[in-house]
mmCIF file of C-alpha atoms in Angstrom:
data_model
loop_
_atom_site.group_PDB
_atom_site.id
_atom_site.type_symbol
_atom_site.label_atom_id
_atom_site.label_comp_id
_atom_site.label_asym_id
_atom_site.label_seq_id
_atom_site.Cartn_x
_atom_site.Cartn_y
_atom_site.Cartn_z
ATOM 1 C CA MET O 1 41.701 -21.704 25.137
ATOM 2 C CA PRO O 2 41.710 -20.072 28.610
ATOM 3 C CA THR O 3 40.834 -21.617 31.552
ATOM 4 C CA THR O 4 38.708 -20.097 33.872
ATOM 5 C CA PRO O 5 40.062 -19.157 37.071
ATOM 6 C CA PRO O 6 38.477 -20.892 40.072
ATOM 7 C CA LEU O 7 36.023 -18.954 42.332
ATOM 8 C CA PRO O 8 37.949 -17.445 45.947
ATOM 9 C CA LEU O 9 37.339 -18.883 48.546
ATOM 10 C CA LEU O 10 34.277 -16.687 49.676
ATOM 11 C CA LYS O 11 32.504 -17.255 46.561
ATOM 12 C CA ARG O 12 33.452 -21.283 46.318
ATOM 13 C CA VAL O 13 31.719 -21.787 50.041
ATOM 14 C CA SER O 14 28.358 -21.424 50.889
ATOM 15 C CA PRO O 15 26.886 -18.985 53.101
ATOM 16 C CA GLY O 16 24.867 -21.654 55.161
ATOM 17 C CA VAL O 17 28.526 -22.608 55.731
ATOM 18 C CA TRP O 18 30.082 -19.785 56.930
ATOM 19 C CA ALA O 19 26.565 -19.197 59.568
ATOM 20 C CA GLY O 20 26.629 -22.720 60.080
ATOM 21 C CA VAL O 21 29.390 -23.727 61.904
ATOM 22 C CA PRO O 22 30.003 -20.848 63.938
ATOM 23 C CA TRP O 23 26.709 -21.065 64.888
ATOM 24 C CA ALA O 24 26.686 -24.886 66.181
ATOM 25 C CA TYR O 25 30.632 -24.527 67.893
ATOM 26 C CA GLY O 26 28.804 -21.962 70.178
ATOM 27 C CA THR O 27 25.842 -24.586 70.901
ATOM 28 C CA VAL O 28 28.130 -27.509 71.393
ATOM 29 C CA PHE O 29 30.238 -25.029 73.398
ATOM 30 C CA ALA O 30 26.635 -23.784 75.500
ATOM 31 C CA VAL O 31 26.121 -27.725 76.773
ATOM 32 C CA ARG O 32 29.763 -29.193 76.906
ATOM 33 C CA ALA O 33 29.125 -28.820 80.760
ATOM 34 C CA TYR O 34 25.942 -30.394 80.815
ATOM 35 C CA PHE O 35 27.587 -33.669 80.116
ATOM 36 C CA ARG O 36 30.486 -33.576 82.859
ATOM 37 C CA LEU O 37 33.252 -34.619 80.424
ATOM 38 C CA PRO O 38 36.339 -34.377 81.904
ATOM 39 C CA PHE O 39 39.058 -31.581 82.115
ATOM 40 C CA MET O 40 35.705 -29.649 81.113
ATOM 41 C CA PRO O 41 33.439 -26.987 83.675
ATOM 42 C CA THR O 42 30.162 -29.122 84.669
ATOM 43 C CA ASP O 43 27.079 -27.229 85.715
ATOM 44 C CA PRO O 44 25.247 -28.635 88.264
ATOM 45 C CA PHE O 45 21.727 -27.214 86.914
ATOM 46 C CA PRO O 46 21.439 -29.321 83.893
ATOM 47 C CA PRO O 47 18.533 -28.232 81.769
ATOM 48 C CA THR O 48 14.820 -30.233 81.362
ATOM 49 C CA PRO O 49 13.263 -32.098 79.571
ATOM 50 C CA ALA O 50 11.746 -29.077 77.719
ATOM 51 C CA ASP O 51 14.575 -26.864 77.946
ATOM 52 C CA TRP O 52 15.960 -30.110 75.744
ATOM 53 C CA VAL O 53 13.050 -30.430 73.328
ATOM 54 C CA LEU O 54 13.294 -26.205 72.957
ATOM 55 C CA ILE O 55 17.376 -26.958 72.367
ATOM 56 C CA VAL O 56 16.771 -29.534 69.903
ATOM 57 C CA SER O 57 14.124 -28.210 67.481
ATOM 58 C CA GLY O 58 16.136 -24.681 67.365
ATOM 59 C CA SER O 59 19.159 -25.970 66.473
ATOM 60 C CA VAL O 60 16.858 -27.854 63.858
ATOM 61 C CA LEU O 61 15.489 -24.751 62.831
ATOM 62 C CA ALA O 62 18.356 -22.485 63.118
ATOM 63 C CA LEU O 63 20.777 -25.011 60.982
ATOM 64 C CA VAL O 64 18.194 -25.269 58.569
ATOM 65 C CA GLY O 65 17.825 -21.673 58.132
ATOM 66 C CA CYS O 66 21.297 -21.753 57.362
ATOM 67 C CA VAL O 67 20.814 -24.277 54.559
ATOM 68 C CA LEU O 68 17.977 -21.984 53.079
ATOM 69 C CA LEU O 69 20.100 -18.673 53.276
ATOM 70 C CA ARG O 70 21.607 -18.496 49.733
ATOM 71 C CA ARG O 71 17.797 -19.620 47.836
ATOM 72 C CA ARG O 72 15.638 -18.189 50.675
ATOM 73 C CA PRO O 73 17.096 -15.280 51.721
ATOM 74 C CA LEU O 74 14.726 -13.954 54.415
ATOM 75 C CA PRO O 75 13.573 -17.766 55.198
ATOM 76 C CA GLY O 76 16.427 -18.663 55.995
ATOM 77 C CA ILE O 77 17.400 -15.507 58.659
ATOM 78 C CA GLY O 78 13.974 -16.322 59.970
ATOM 79 C CA LEU O 79 14.210 -19.195 60.659
ATOM 80 C CA LEU O 80 18.351 -18.376 62.313
ATOM 81 C CA ALA O 81 16.690 -16.683 64.462
ATOM 82 C CA ALA O 82 13.960 -18.465 65.848
ATOM 83 C CA GLY O 83 16.080 -21.525 66.052
ATOM 84 C CA THR O 84 18.759 -18.377 68.148
ATOM 85 C CA TYR O 85 15.773 -17.894 70.071
ATOM 86 C CA GLY O 86 14.747 -21.088 71.034
ATOM 87 C CA VAL O 87 18.195 -22.631 72.108
ATOM 88 C CA THR O 88 19.109 -19.122 74.202
ATOM 89 C CA LEU O 89 15.612 -20.073 75.686
ATOM 90 C CA GLY O 90 16.231 -23.712 76.490
ATOM 91 C CA LEU O 91 20.322 -22.935 77.770
ATOM 92 C CA ASP O 92 18.258 -20.268 80.209
ATOM 93 C CA GLY O 93 20.874 -17.712 78.689
ATOM 94 C CA LEU O 94 20.831 -14.023 79.940
ATOM 95 C CA THR O 95 21.406 -13.198 76.638
ATOM 96 C CA ILE O 96 21.998 -14.605 73.250
ATOM 97 C CA GLY O 97 25.413 -15.756 73.032
ATOM 98 C CA LEU O 98 27.946 -14.015 71.043
ATOM 99 C CA VAL O 99 29.278 -16.999 68.647
ATOM 100 C CA HIS O 100 25.205 -17.486 67.984
ATOM 101 C CA TYR O 101 24.841 -13.842 67.153
ATOM 102 C CA ALA O 102 27.974 -13.801 64.949
ATOM 103 C CA ALA O 103 26.512 -16.668 63.281
ATOM 104 C CA ILE O 104 23.379 -14.089 62.260
ATOM 105 C CA ASP O 105 25.697 -11.456 61.625
ATOM 106 C CA ILE O 106 26.902 -13.107 58.899
ATOM 107 C CA ALA O 107 23.798 -13.776 57.479
ATOM 108 C CA VAL O 108 22.819 -10.059 57.379
ATOM 109 C CA GLY O 109 26.098 -8.987 56.392
ATOM 110 C CA TRP O 110 25.711 -11.717 53.125
ATOM 111 C CA ILE O 111 22.327 -11.046 52.255
ATOM 112 C CA ALA O 112 23.195 -7.454 52.384
ATOM 113 C CA ALA O 113 26.099 -8.197 49.406
ATOM 114 C CA SER O 114 24.136 -10.938 47.059
ATOM 115 C CA THR O 115 20.279 -8.816 47.442
ATOM 116 C CA GLY O 116 18.551 -5.756 47.278
ATOM 117 C CA ARG O 117 18.001 -2.728 49.835
ATOM 118 C CA ARG O 118 14.563 -3.778 51.068
ATOM 119 C CA ARG O 119 14.856 -7.633 51.385
ATOM 120 C CA SER O 120 18.311 -6.872 53.305
ATOM 121 C CA VAL O 121 16.691 -3.980 55.836
ATOM 122 C CA THR O 122 13.941 -6.303 56.112
ATOM 123 C CA ALA O 123 16.983 -9.110 57.048
ATOM 124 C CA LEU O 124 18.848 -6.560 59.504
ATOM 125 C CA ALA O 125 14.999 -6.131 61.179
ATOM 126 C CA LEU O 126 14.974 -9.808 61.945
ATOM 127 C CA ALA O 127 18.212 -9.683 63.690
ATOM 128 C CA VAL O 128 17.494 -6.720 65.687
ATOM 129 C CA ALA O 129 14.109 -7.931 66.627
ATOM 130 C CA VAL O 130 14.753 -11.644 68.068
ATOM 131 C CA LEU O 131 16.931 -9.373 71.015
ATOM 132 C CA PRO O 132 13.824 -7.812 72.954
ATOM 133 C CA ALA O 133 11.882 -10.690 71.642
ATOM 134 C CA HIS O 134 14.047 -12.806 73.809
ATOM 135 C CA GLU O 135 13.928 -10.082 76.715
ATOM 136 C CA LEU O 136 10.119 -9.875 76.754
ATOM 137 C CA THR O 137 10.320 -13.750 76.965
ATOM 138 C CA ARG O 138 12.927 -13.919 80.020
ATOM 139 C CA THR O 139 10.039 -10.790 81.892
ATOM 140 C CA GLY O 140 6.498 -13.090 80.979
ATOM 141 C CA LEU O 141 8.478 -16.429 82.561
ATOM 142 C CA GLY O 142 9.601 -14.072 85.802
ATOM 143 C CA ARG O 143 13.088 -15.504 84.578
ATOM 144 C CA PRO O 144 15.895 -13.164 86.106
ATOM 145 C CA LEU O 145 17.585 -10.721 83.867
ATOM 146 C CA LEU O 146 20.984 -9.991 85.575
ATOM 147 C CA VAL O 147 22.909 -12.440 87.990
ATOM 148 C CA GLY O 148 24.006 -11.306 91.874
ATOM 149 C CA TYR O 149 27.260 -10.820 90.473
ATOM 150 C CA ASP O 150 26.171 -9.078 87.203
ATOM 151 C CA THR O 151 26.882 -5.336 86.850
ATOM 152 C CA GLY O 152 24.491 -4.980 84.188
ATOM 153 C CA ARG O 153 24.995 -7.554 81.480
ATOM 154 C CA GLY O 154 21.799 -9.295 80.958
ATOM 155 C CA ASP O 155 19.772 -6.112 81.104
ATOM 156 C CA TRP O 156 17.349 -4.133 78.847
ATOM 157 C CA GLN O 157 20.835 -2.530 77.478
ATOM 158 C CA SER O 158 22.984 -5.820 76.835
ATOM 159 C CA TRP O 159 21.470 -6.470 73.269
ATOM 160 C CA SER O 160 22.671 -2.842 72.538
ATOM 161 C CA VAL O 161 26.246 -4.123 71.327
ATOM 162 C CA LEU O 162 24.857 -7.259 70.076
ATOM 163 C CA ALA O 163 22.571 -4.339 67.804
ATOM 164 C CA LEU O 164 25.066 -2.277 67.197
ATOM 165 C CA THR O 165 27.053 -5.815 65.783
ATOM 166 C CA ALA O 166 24.667 -6.637 62.885
ATOM 167 C CA VAL O 167 24.413 -3.001 61.956
ATOM 168 C CA VAL O 168 27.863 -2.666 61.381
ATOM 169 C CA ALA O 169 27.290 -6.189 59.191
ATOM 170 C CA TRP O 170 24.514 -4.840 56.810
ATOM 171 C CA LEU O 171 26.833 -1.949 56.191
ATOM 172 C CA ILE O 172 29.391 -3.711 55.179
ATOM 173 C CA GLY O 173 27.772 -5.875 53.341
ATOM 174 C CA ASN O 174 25.764 -2.600 51.798
ATOM 175 C CA SER O 175 29.471 -1.599 50.978
ATOM 176 C CA VAL O 176 30.240 -4.852 49.067
ATOM 177 C CA ARG O 177 26.909 -4.620 47.080
ATOM 178 C CA GLN O 178 26.943 -1.125 46.382
ATOM 179 C CA SER O 179 30.967 -1.348 45.184
ATOM 180 C CA ARG O 180 30.228 -4.340 43.264
ATOM 181 C CA ALA O 181 27.254 -2.689 41.413
ATOM 182 C CA TYR O 182 29.622 0.116 40.533
ATOM 183 C CA ALA O 183 32.336 -2.457 39.624
ATOM 184 C CA GLU O 184 29.746 -3.878 36.971
ATOM 185 C CA ARG O 185 28.572 -0.476 35.821
ATOM 186 C CA LEU O 186 32.581 0.578 35.391
ATOM 187 C CA THR O 187 32.709 -2.674 33.180
ATOM 188 C CA ALA O 188 30.150 -2.267 31.236
ATOM 189 C CA GLN O 189 30.703 1.314 30.375
ATOM 190 C CA THR O 190 34.582 0.055 29.732
ATOM 191 C CA ALA O 191 33.127 -2.549 27.167
ATOM 192 C CA THR O 192 30.514 -0.129 25.427
ATOM 193 C CA GLN O 193 33.329 2.156 24.703
ATOM 194 C CA ALA O 194 35.230 -0.724 23.966
ATOM 195 C CA VAL O 195 33.238 -2.199 21.072
ATOM 196 C CA ALA O 196 32.683 2.266 19.874
ATOM 197 C CA VAL O 197 36.368 2.671 19.151
ATOM 198 C CA GLU O 198 36.694 -1.012 17.684
ATOM 199 C CA ARG O 199 33.311 -0.414 15.531
ATOM 200 C CA LEU O 200 34.671 3.321 14.457
ATOM 201 C CA ARG O 201 38.322 1.328 13.444
ATOM 202 C CA ILE O 202 36.699 -1.174 11.792
ATOM 203 C CA ALA O 203 34.376 0.844 9.503
ATOM 204 C CA ARG O 204 37.236 3.160 9.329
ATOM 205 C CA GLU O 205 39.151 0.003 7.516
ATOM 206 C CA MET O 206 36.833 -0.924 5.668
ATOM 207 C CA HIS O 207 36.168 2.514 3.960
ATOM 208 C CA ASP O 208 40.035 3.194 3.105
ATOM 209 C CA THR O 209 40.231 -0.476 1.784
ATOM 210 C CA VAL O 210 37.326 -0.489 -0.796
ATOM 211 C CA ALA O 211 36.965 3.810 -1.643
ATOM 212 C CA HIS O 212 40.787 3.306 -3.531
ATOM 213 C CA SER O 213 39.420 0.269 -5.316
ATOM 214 C CA ILE O 214 35.932 1.745 -6.337
ATOM 215 C CA GLY O 215 37.533 4.967 -7.627
ATOM 216 C CA ILE O 216 40.023 3.099 -10.126
ATOM 217 C CA ILE O 217 37.483 0.676 -10.710
ATOM 218 C CA ALA O 218 34.536 4.016 -12.116
ATOM 219 C CA LEU O 219 37.674 4.934 -13.651
ATOM 220 C CA GLN O 220 38.679 1.973 -15.670
ATOM 221 C CA ALA O 221 34.590 1.166 -16.194
ATOM 222 C CA GLY O 222 34.055 5.356 -17.295
ATOM 223 C CA ALA O 223 37.160 4.804 -19.744
ATOM 224 C CA ALA O 224 36.415 1.243 -21.202
ATOM 225 C CA ALA O 225 32.494 2.499 -22.426
ATOM 226 C CA ARG O 226 33.826 5.451 -23.963
ATOM 227 C CA VAL O 227 36.790 3.237 -26.412
ATOM 228 C CA THR O 228 34.189 -0.241 -26.557
ATOM 229 C CA THR O 229 33.762 0.620 -30.449
ATOM 230 C CA THR O 230 36.467 2.684 -30.746
ATOM 231 C CA GLN O 231 39.163 0.874 -29.414
ATOM 232 C CA PRO O 232 38.498 -2.341 -28.654
ATOM 233 C CA GLU O 233 41.808 -3.921 -27.251
ATOM 234 C CA ALA O 234 42.393 -0.807 -24.820
ATOM 235 C CA ALA O 235 38.580 -1.501 -23.207
ATOM 236 C CA ARG O 236 39.512 -4.847 -22.696
ATOM 237 C CA LYS O 237 42.724 -3.938 -20.871
ATOM 238 C CA ALA O 238 40.759 -1.413 -18.843
ATOM 239 C CA MET O 239 37.898 -3.963 -18.398
ATOM 240 C CA ARG O 240 40.975 -6.401 -16.916
ATOM 241 C CA ALA O 241 42.276 -3.701 -14.619
ATOM 242 C CA VAL O 242 39.090 -3.404 -13.016
ATOM 243 C CA GLU O 243 38.416 -7.000 -12.956
ATOM 244 C CA HIS O 244 42.197 -6.999 -10.816
ATOM 245 C CA GLU O 245 41.664 -4.273 -8.829
ATOM 246 C CA GLY O 246 37.771 -5.919 -7.590
ATOM 247 C CA ARG O 247 39.313 -9.093 -6.963
ATOM 248 C CA GLU O 248 41.850 -7.097 -4.813
ATOM 249 C CA THR O 249 38.754 -5.600 -3.554
ATOM 250 C CA LEU O 250 37.623 -9.157 -2.483
ATOM 251 C CA ALA O 251 40.696 -10.983 -1.446
ATOM 252 C CA GLY O 252 41.678 -7.280 1.327
ATOM 253 C CA LEU O 253 38.344 -7.886 2.520
ATOM 254 C CA ARG O 254 38.860 -11.203 3.336
ATOM 255 C CA ARG O 255 41.354 -10.546 5.104
ATOM 256 C CA MET O 256 39.795 -8.466 7.034
ATOM 257 C CA LEU O 257 37.194 -10.807 8.425
ATOM 258 C CA VAL O 258 39.085 -13.580 9.008
ATOM 259 C CA ALA O 259 41.406 -11.161 11.370
ATOM 260 C CA LEU O 260 38.107 -10.409 13.126
ATOM 261 C CA ARG O 261 36.878 -14.064 13.442
ATOM 262 C CA ALA O 262 40.400 -15.598 14.157
ATOM 263 C CA ALA O 263 40.699 -13.289 17.348
ATOM 264 C CA ASP O 264 42.931 -15.756 19.110
ATOM 265 C CA GLU O 265 45.518 -17.101 15.804
ATOM 266 C CA ALA O 266 48.104 -14.597 14.185
ATOM 267 C CA PRO O 267 46.930 -11.860 12.728
ATOM 268 C CA ALA O 268 47.283 -10.958 9.113
ATOM 269 C CA LEU O 269 50.399 -8.511 8.784
ATOM 270 C CA PRO O 270 48.877 -5.140 7.930
ATOM 271 C CA ALA O 271 48.870 -2.302 4.857
ATOM 272 C CA GLY O 272 52.054 0.046 5.739
ATOM 273 C CA LEU O 273 54.247 2.290 4.179
ATOM 274 C CA GLY O 274 56.072 -0.425 2.326
ATOM 275 C CA ASP O 275 52.135 -0.157 -0.036
ATOM 276 C CA VAL O 276 52.910 2.895 -0.907
ATOM 277 C CA ASP O 277 54.780 1.978 -4.145
ATOM 278 C CA ARG O 278 52.196 -0.655 -5.207
ATOM 279 C CA LEU O 279 49.410 1.823 -4.613
ATOM 280 C CA ALA O 280 51.129 4.327 -6.724
ATOM 281 C CA ALA O 281 51.320 1.303 -9.031
ATOM 282 C CA THR O 282 47.666 0.466 -9.487
ATOM 283 C CA THR O 283 46.601 4.032 -9.510
ATOM 284 C CA THR O 284 48.839 4.816 -12.371
ATOM 285 C CA ALA O 285 47.963 2.166 -14.284
ATOM 286 C CA ALA O 286 43.755 3.508 -14.091
ATOM 287 C CA GLY O 287 45.009 6.972 -15.766
ATOM 288 C CA VAL O 288 46.431 8.799 -12.789
ATOM 289 C CA ARG O 289 50.174 9.208 -12.449
ATOM 290 C CA VAL O 290 51.386 8.838 -9.022
ATOM 291 C CA ASP O 291 54.984 10.089 -8.084
ATOM 292 C CA VAL O 292 56.480 8.665 -4.754
ATOM 293 C CA ARG O 293 59.236 10.899 -3.673
ATOM 294 C CA ARG O 294 61.487 9.959 -0.464
ATOM 295 C CA ARG O 295 63.417 12.248 1.674
ATOM 296 C CA GLY O 296 65.218 11.454 5.254
ATOM 297 C CA GLU O 297 66.286 6.894 6.040
ATOM 298 C CA PRO O 298 63.470 5.090 5.260
ATOM 299 C CA ARG O 299 62.543 3.199 8.520
ATOM 300 C CA GLN O 300 60.560 0.751 10.651
ATOM 301 C CA LEU O 301 58.006 2.669 12.290
ATOM 302 C CA PRO O 302 55.385 1.552 14.908
ATOM 303 C CA PRO O 303 52.674 0.185 13.255
ATOM 304 C CA ASP O 304 50.112 2.059 13.982
ATOM 305 C CA ILE O 305 51.983 5.165 12.964
ATOM 306 C CA ASP O 306 52.690 2.766 9.092
ATOM 307 C CA LEU O 307 49.447 1.815 9.188
ATOM 308 C CA SER O 308 47.716 5.781 9.604
ATOM 309 C CA ALA O 309 50.557 7.035 7.143
ATOM 310 C CA PHE O 310 49.506 4.672 4.535
ATOM 311 C CA ARG O 311 45.241 4.936 4.730
ATOM 312 C CA ILE O 312 46.553 8.625 4.938
ATOM 313 C CA ILE O 313 48.192 8.533 1.549
ATOM 314 C CA GLN O 314 45.467 5.804 0.347
ATOM 315 C CA GLU O 315 42.629 8.484 0.844
ATOM 316 C CA SER O 316 44.452 11.513 -0.565
ATOM 317 C CA VAL O 317 44.986 9.587 -3.810
ATOM 318 C CA THR O 318 41.393 7.732 -3.948
ATOM 319 C CA ASN O 319 40.405 12.086 -3.288
ATOM 320 C CA VAL O 320 42.681 12.829 -5.913
ATOM 321 C CA VAL O 321 41.257 10.068 -8.715
ATOM 322 C CA ARG O 322 37.241 11.150 -7.823
ATOM 323 C CA HIS O 323 37.182 14.670 -7.196
ATOM 324 C CA ALA O 324 40.748 16.327 -8.424
ATOM 325 C CA GLY O 325 40.301 16.211 -11.903
ATOM 326 C CA THR O 326 43.570 15.762 -13.122
ATOM 327 C CA SER O 327 46.165 13.310 -14.656
ATOM 328 C CA ALA O 328 49.003 13.370 -11.998
ATOM 329 C CA CYS O 329 49.591 13.847 -8.516
ATOM 330 C CA ARG O 330 52.708 13.596 -5.683
ATOM 331 C CA VAL O 331 53.505 11.954 -2.670
ATOM 332 C CA THR O 332 56.029 13.112 -0.607
ATOM 333 C CA LEU O 333 56.928 10.784 2.421
ATOM 334 C CA ASP O 334 59.991 12.736 4.929
ATOM 335 C CA TYR O 335 61.655 10.916 7.711
ATOM 336 C CA GLY O 336 62.879 13.202 10.076
ATOM 337 C CA ASP O 337 64.766 11.693 13.513
ATOM 338 C CA ASP O 338 61.192 12.774 15.094
ATOM 339 C CA GLU O 339 58.311 12.915 13.368
ATOM 340 C CA LEU O 340 57.214 11.827 9.811
ATOM 341 C CA ALA O 341 56.014 14.159 7.565
ATOM 342 C CA LEU O 342 53.114 13.173 4.458
ATOM 343 C CA GLU O 343 52.318 15.907 1.380
ATOM 344 C CA VAL O 344 50.351 14.511 -0.841
ATOM 345 C CA THR O 345 49.135 17.073 -3.970
ATOM 346 C CA ASP O 346 48.181 17.979 -7.348
ATOM 347 C CA ASP O 347 47.476 20.756 -9.734
ATOM 348 C CA GLY O 348 43.509 19.596 -10.008
ATOM 349 C CA ARG O 349 40.275 21.290 -9.741
ATOM 350 C CA GLY O 350 41.343 22.423 -6.115
ATOM 351 C CA HIS O 351 38.525 21.063 -4.258
ATOM 352 C CA GLY O 352 38.811 19.635 -0.689
ATOM 353 C CA THR O 353 35.462 17.242 -1.197
ATOM 354 C CA ALA O 354 35.545 14.381 0.579
ATOM 355 C CA THR O 355 34.715 10.962 -0.497
ATOM 356 C CA ASP O 356 30.643 10.325 -1.507
ATOM 357 C CA THR O 357 30.637 8.589 2.242
ATOM 358 C CA GLY O 358 31.528 11.750 3.828
ATOM 359 C CA PHE O 359 34.603 9.742 5.803
ATOM 360 C CA GLY O 360 37.686 11.115 3.653
ATOM 361 C CA LEU O 361 39.040 14.581 5.549
ATOM 362 C CA ALA O 362 37.327 13.709 8.210
ATOM 363 C CA GLY O 363 38.937 10.151 8.425
ATOM 364 C CA MET O 364 42.419 11.389 8.065
ATOM 365 C CA ARG O 365 41.920 14.187 10.965
ATOM 366 C CA GLU O 366 40.498 11.573 13.076
ATOM 367 C CA ARG O 367 43.432 9.444 12.447
ATOM 368 C CA VAL O 368 45.679 12.243 13.181
ATOM 369 C CA ALA O 369 44.737 13.323 16.086
ATOM 370 C CA LEU O 370 44.829 10.001 17.542
ATOM 371 C CA LEU O 371 48.435 10.076 16.898
ATOM 372 C CA GLN O 372 48.886 13.567 18.491
ATOM 373 C CA GLY O 373 49.734 15.010 14.850
ATOM 374 C CA GLU O 374 49.623 17.753 12.947
ATOM 375 C CA PHE O 375 46.718 17.484 9.685
ATOM 376 C CA THR O 376 46.015 20.335 7.236
ATOM 377 C CA ALA O 377 43.947 20.180 4.142
ATOM 378 C CA ALA O 378 43.697 22.839 2.045
ATOM 379 C CA PRO O 379 43.360 24.279 -1.427
ATOM 380 C CA ARG O 380 46.901 25.794 -2.826
ATOM 381 C CA PRO O 381 46.891 29.363 -3.602
ATOM 382 C CA GLU O 382 48.965 28.457 -7.311
ATOM 383 C CA GLY O 383 46.004 25.875 -7.840
ATOM 384 C CA GLY O 384 45.034 21.833 -6.736
ATOM 385 C CA PHE O 385 44.916 20.393 -3.601
ATOM 386 C CA ARG O 386 47.347 19.709 -0.518
ATOM 387 C CA VAL O 387 46.976 17.181 2.205
ATOM 388 C CA ALA O 388 49.956 17.780 4.747
ATOM 389 C CA VAL O 389 50.605 15.132 7.894
ATOM 390 C CA ARG O 390 52.854 15.516 10.478
ATOM 391 C CA LEU O 391 53.338 12.311 12.780
ATOM 392 C CA PRO O 392 55.288 12.432 15.869
ATOM 393 C CA VAL O 393 57.538 9.245 15.895
ATOM 394 C CA PRO O 394 58.208 8.464 19.498
ATOM 395 C CA THR O 395 62.284 8.821 20.774
ATOM 396 C CA ALA O 396 63.283 4.917 20.705
ATOM 397 C CA VAL O 397 61.945 4.494 17.130
ATOM 398 C CA ALA O 398 63.390 7.508 16.102
ATOM 399 C CA ARG O 399 67.057 6.808 17.121
#
């Protein structure tokens, strides 16, 4: 039984981890200067106790938001943005740090890729809104928006670049979501088409398997009914033929069902041109003589051509038994260099109607079309009916 392949790394790891790790790194990197670590730069103005409260509480909010991202995306990114806002105020940052905001960008991209457009647009709005909210708060607290040696970083224009990164993250995530949806629709459409083709193939095989046998059974049963009182031995012989044909049909249906169920096992051998003689013998025993003629050198054909050729002959002979009203027909197999020619003729009434289900000639025409061959079926001028088929044989097989 095939094993399920492992998920890619991006799917195995929670989005909260992807957002939380860079966010935690940005926080540790920002506060390292306040602990006077060796070989590290120091800041002579450490945060006040109130600032530390903002940093700690903001960190808790942000990390909780990362945990909630997968289950509750909007509350998760809201807490992440609020925690980032609090930590930035506690650090007295002029703007939200690039690494901190990269974590928000990751959350925006993931939400856009995995949820609907309305929810992802709301997440983008939350991510962008935290930038002017921070600037407004600094203005309200009377804190400067830039430093003396700065050339503009930290003013009202500084957060436009960060907002642009959020928009780009949303566009990437939304593109991923649309590509995934398109791939799912394409896969579903392909699966539907495959199911339809398989159903058509099964229906064609069922028809070809059953129609010929039912025709033989009906012919034998009718003969037995006519001679029951006058020729009891002939009636018994006909009924034994009915029993034999019925068992053969049931066995064929059983093999088909087993092959359909056992998809992982070796498939049963399909019918082919090697069964033409058996088909002729069965039909002859039922009262319609079948003369089989072969031209050229018989050889192994591709399975699809071999099966289709046999089914076309079987259906043509079935039509002769059921509709032609004659006692004989001829089957000709011509093995050419690059094609296989089939011909089934009779001297009957010349009616070209399909079997009662309506799939006879149509089914043959479909088989030939799938193999890019030529199909003709029409009454003969001298009387009777003629089915002629030409199937191209691949060059490698023809040689």
